[in-house]
Short mmCIF file of C-alpha atoms in Angstrom, two decimals:
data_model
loop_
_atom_site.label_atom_id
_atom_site.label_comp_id
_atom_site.label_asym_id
_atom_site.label_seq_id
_atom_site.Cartn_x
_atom_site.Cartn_y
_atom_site.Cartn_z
CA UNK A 1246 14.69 -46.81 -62.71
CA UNK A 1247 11.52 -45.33 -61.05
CA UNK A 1248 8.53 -45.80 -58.98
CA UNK A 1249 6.77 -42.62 -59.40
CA UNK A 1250 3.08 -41.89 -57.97
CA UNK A 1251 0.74 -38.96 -58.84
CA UNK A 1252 -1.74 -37.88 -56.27
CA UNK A 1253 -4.19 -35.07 -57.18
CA UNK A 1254 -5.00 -32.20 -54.44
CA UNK A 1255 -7.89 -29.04 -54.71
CA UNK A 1256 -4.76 -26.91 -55.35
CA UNK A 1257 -1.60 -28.48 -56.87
CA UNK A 1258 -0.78 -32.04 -57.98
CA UNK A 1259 1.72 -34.08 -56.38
CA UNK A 1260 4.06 -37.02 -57.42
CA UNK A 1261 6.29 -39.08 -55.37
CA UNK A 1262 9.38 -40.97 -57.14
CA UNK A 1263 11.57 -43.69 -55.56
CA UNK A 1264 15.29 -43.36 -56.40
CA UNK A 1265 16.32 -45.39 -53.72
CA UNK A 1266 18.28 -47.54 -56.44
CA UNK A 1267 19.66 -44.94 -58.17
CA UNK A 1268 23.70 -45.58 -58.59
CA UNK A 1269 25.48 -43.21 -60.99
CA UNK A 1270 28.77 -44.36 -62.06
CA UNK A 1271 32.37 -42.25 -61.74
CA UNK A 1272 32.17 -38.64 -61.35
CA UNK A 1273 29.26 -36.34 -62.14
CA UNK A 1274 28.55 -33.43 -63.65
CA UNK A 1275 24.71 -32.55 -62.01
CA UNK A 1276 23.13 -29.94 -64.22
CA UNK A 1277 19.58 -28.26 -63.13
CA UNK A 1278 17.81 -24.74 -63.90
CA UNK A 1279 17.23 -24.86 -59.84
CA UNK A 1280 19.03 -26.18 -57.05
CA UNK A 1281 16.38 -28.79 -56.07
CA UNK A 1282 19.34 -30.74 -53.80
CA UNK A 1283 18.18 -34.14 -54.77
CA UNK A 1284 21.18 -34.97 -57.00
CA UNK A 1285 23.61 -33.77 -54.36
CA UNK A 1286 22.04 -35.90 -51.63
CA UNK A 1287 22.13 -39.13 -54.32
CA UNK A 1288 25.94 -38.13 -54.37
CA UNK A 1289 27.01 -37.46 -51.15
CA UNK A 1290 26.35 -40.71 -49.76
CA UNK A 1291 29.69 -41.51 -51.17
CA UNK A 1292 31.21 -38.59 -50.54
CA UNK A 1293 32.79 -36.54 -47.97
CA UNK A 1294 33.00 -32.96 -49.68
CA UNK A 1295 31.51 -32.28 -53.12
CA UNK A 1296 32.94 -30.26 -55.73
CA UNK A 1297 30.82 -27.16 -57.13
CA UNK A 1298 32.02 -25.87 -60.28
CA UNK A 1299 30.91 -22.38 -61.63
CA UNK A 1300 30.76 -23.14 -65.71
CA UNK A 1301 30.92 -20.45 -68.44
CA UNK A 1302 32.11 -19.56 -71.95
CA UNK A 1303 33.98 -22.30 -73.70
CA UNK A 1304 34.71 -25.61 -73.39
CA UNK A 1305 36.84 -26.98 -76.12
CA UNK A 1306 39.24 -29.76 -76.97
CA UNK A 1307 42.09 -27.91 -74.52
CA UNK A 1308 39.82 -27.82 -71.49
CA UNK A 1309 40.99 -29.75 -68.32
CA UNK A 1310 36.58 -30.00 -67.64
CA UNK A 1311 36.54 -31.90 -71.78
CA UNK A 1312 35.52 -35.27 -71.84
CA UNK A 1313 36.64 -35.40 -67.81
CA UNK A 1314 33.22 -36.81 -66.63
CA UNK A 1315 31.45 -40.61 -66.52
CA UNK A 1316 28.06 -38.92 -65.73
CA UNK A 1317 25.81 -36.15 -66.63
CA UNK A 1318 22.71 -35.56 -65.09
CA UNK A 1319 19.74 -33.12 -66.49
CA UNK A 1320 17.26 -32.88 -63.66
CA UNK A 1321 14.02 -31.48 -64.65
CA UNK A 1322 16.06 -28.22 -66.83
CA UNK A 1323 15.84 -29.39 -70.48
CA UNK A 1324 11.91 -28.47 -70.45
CA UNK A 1325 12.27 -25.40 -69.44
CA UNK A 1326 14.71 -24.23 -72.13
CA UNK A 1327 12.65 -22.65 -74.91
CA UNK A 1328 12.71 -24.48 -78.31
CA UNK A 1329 14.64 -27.93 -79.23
CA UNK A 1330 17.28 -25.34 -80.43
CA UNK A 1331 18.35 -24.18 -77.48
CA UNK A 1332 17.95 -28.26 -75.77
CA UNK A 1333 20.36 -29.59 -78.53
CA UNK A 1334 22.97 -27.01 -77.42
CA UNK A 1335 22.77 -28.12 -74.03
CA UNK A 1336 22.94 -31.73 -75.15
CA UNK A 1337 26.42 -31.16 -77.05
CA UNK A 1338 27.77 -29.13 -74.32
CA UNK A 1339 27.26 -32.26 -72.21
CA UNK A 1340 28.43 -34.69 -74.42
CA UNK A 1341 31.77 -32.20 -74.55
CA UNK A 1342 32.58 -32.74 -70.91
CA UNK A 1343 31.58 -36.79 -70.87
CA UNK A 1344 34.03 -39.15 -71.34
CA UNK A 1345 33.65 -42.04 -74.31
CA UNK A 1346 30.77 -43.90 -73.31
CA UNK A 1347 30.05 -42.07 -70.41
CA UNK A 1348 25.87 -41.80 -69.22
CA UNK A 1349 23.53 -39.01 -69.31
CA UNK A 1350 20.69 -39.21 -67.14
CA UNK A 1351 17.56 -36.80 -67.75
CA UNK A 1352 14.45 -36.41 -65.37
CA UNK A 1353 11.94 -33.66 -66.21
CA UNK A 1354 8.25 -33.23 -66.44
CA UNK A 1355 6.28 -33.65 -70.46
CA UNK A 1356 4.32 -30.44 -70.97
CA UNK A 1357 1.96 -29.36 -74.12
CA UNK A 1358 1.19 -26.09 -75.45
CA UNK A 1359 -0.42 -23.53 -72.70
CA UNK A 1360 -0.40 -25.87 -70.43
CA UNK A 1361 0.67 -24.88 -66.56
CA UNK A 1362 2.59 -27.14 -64.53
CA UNK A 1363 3.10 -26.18 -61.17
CA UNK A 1364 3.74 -29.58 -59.12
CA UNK A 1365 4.84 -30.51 -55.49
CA UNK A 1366 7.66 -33.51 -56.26
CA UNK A 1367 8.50 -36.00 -53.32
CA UNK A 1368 11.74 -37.79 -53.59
CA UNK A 1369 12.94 -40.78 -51.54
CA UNK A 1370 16.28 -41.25 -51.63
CA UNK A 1371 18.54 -43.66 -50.18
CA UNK A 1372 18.02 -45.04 -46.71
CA UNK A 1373 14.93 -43.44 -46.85
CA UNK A 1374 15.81 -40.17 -46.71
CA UNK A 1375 12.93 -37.68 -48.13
CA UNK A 1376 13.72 -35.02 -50.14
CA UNK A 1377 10.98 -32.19 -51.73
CA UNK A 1378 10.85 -29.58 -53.76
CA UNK A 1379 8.21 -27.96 -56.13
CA UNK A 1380 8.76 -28.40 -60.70
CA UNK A 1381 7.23 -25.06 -62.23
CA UNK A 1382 6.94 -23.75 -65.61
CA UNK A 1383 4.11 -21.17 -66.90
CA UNK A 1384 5.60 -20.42 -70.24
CA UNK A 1385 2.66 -21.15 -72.49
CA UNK A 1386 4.78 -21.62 -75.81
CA UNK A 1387 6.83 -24.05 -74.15
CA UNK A 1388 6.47 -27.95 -75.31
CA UNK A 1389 8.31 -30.81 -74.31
CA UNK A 1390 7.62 -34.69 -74.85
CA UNK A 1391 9.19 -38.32 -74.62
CA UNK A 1392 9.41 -38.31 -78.29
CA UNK A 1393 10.87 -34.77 -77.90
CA UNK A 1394 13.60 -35.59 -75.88
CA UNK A 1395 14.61 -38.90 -77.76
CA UNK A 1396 14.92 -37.07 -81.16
CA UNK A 1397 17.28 -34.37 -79.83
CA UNK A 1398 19.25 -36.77 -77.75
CA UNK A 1399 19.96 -39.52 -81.07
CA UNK A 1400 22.47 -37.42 -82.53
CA UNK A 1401 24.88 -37.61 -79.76
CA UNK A 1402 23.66 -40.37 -77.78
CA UNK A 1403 22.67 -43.93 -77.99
CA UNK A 1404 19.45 -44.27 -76.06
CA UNK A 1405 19.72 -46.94 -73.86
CA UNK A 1406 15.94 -46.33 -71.63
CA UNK A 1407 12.98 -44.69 -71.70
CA UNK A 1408 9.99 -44.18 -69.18
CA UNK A 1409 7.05 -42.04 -69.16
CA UNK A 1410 4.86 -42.58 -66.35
CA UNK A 1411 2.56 -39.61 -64.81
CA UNK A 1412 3.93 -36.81 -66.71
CA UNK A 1413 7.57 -37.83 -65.32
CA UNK A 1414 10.24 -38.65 -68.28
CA UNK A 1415 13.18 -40.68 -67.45
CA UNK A 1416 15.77 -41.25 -70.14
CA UNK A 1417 19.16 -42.98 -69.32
CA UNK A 1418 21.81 -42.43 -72.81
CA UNK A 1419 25.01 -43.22 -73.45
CA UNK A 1420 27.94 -40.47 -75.58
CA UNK A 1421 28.20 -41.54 -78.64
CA UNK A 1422 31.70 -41.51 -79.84
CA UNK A 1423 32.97 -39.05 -83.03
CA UNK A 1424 30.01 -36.83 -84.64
CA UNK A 1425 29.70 -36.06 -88.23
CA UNK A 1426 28.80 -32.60 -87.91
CA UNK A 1427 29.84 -30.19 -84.47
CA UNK A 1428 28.81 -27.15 -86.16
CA UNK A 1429 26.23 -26.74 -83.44
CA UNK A 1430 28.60 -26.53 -80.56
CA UNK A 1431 31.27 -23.70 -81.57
CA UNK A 1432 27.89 -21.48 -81.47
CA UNK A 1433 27.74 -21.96 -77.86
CA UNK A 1434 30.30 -23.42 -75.33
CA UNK A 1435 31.28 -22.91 -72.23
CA UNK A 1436 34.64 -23.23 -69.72
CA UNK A 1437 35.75 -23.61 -65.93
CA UNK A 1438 35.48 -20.33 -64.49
CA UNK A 1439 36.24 -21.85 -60.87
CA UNK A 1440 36.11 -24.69 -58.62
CA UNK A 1441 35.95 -25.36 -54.88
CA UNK A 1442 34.65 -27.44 -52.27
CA UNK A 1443 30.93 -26.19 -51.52
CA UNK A 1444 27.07 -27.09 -51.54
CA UNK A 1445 26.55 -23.93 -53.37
CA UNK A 1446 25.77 -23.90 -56.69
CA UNK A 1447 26.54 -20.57 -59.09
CA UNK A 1448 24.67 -19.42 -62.11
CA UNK A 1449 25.80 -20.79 -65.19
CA UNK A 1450 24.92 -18.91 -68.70
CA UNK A 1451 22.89 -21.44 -70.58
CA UNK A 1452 19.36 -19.35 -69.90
CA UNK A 1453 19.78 -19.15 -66.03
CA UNK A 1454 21.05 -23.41 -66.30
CA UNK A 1455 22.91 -23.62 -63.00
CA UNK A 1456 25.40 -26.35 -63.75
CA UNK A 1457 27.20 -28.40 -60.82
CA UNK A 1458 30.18 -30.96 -60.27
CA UNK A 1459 31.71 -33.45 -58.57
CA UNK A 1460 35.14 -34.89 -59.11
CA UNK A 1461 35.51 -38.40 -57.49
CA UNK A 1462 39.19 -38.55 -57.89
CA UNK A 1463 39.98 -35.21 -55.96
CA UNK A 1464 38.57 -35.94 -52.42
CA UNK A 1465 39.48 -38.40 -49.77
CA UNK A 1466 37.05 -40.53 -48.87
#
């Protein structure tokens, strides 16, 4: 899915990562602790406007936002989040506004224990186009792995890929149908507060998780 190269500076590390071939499929639902831009530039190659939708409180069975998306994307977010707790939350909240069988994509960065990560990230995006931005997180309790990520994702998604390759994680799953037990989700839930045509994106409530959407069917192309 990637290329991704890691060049190391006197001050801060840098990595460069090809999404050039990057397709999502359907409408998305772009989720990210900051507004790095690079999922809305993927997007709006096919798309005139872009639909930004401020996300809070509950989403449940009655929602016009449940099960309305194809794809999900978590772009470098579910590492910051403090404990696998507060990631499986997240998870089920996504696989609440997928449809059956619809994707989730997750980039981030694998962290240990006390370890700082403050990293300059190059993007090249389609038709060359070069997009930066800079992946921090100081917390020194926080901890997040490949083998991390694929345990919290299995009970609501079937893993369909997996790379690790200089510190970057890709994972590409697919929503798994009816779950056994949703016990985790009425704890934590969230609704459609508004929705309008805009680059902007709003703070959500998941621990500062800004959460942003577009809606193929509602624009003209």
């Amino acid at each position: 899915m990637n290329n991704i190269q890691k060049m190391e500076g006197d001050k801060m590390r840098a990595t460069k990562i090809d999404m050039r071939n990057v397709n999502f499929k359907g409408n998305v639902l772009d989720i990210g602790s900051e507004n790095y831009g690079v999922i809305y530039n993927l997007i709006k190659e096919d798309e005139c406007e872009i639909s930004v939708d401020y996300l809070i409180n509950d989403i449940s069975k009655e929602s016009e936002h449940y099960m309305m998306y194809e794809t999900a994307v978590i772009f470098f977010s579910l590492s910051k989040l403090w404990n696998n707790f507060e990631r499986k939350k997240l998870l089920f909240e996504t696989w609440q506004t997928l449809k059956k069988g619809g994707e989730l994509h997750i980039w981030d960065y694998e962290k240990n224990t006390k370890e700082i990560i403050n990293e300059n990230i190059t993007v090249t995006l389609k038709n060359d186009k070069i997009k930066k931005f800079n992946y921090s997180n100081k917390n020194p309790f926080c901890e997040f792995s490949l083998e991390t990520s694929k345990k919290i994702l299995e009970k609501y998604y079937e893993i369909e890929e997996t790379s690790l390759c200089s510190g970057i994680i890709y994972l590409k799953a697919k929503r798994k149908g009816i779950l056994k037990d949703e016990s985790i989700a009425n704890s934590h839930k969230f609704k459609i507060h508004s929705q309008q045509p805009s680059i902007e994106v709003f703070k959500g409530i998941y621990q500062g998780i800004k959460l942003s959407g577009r809606n193929k069917g509602i624009f003209n192309k």
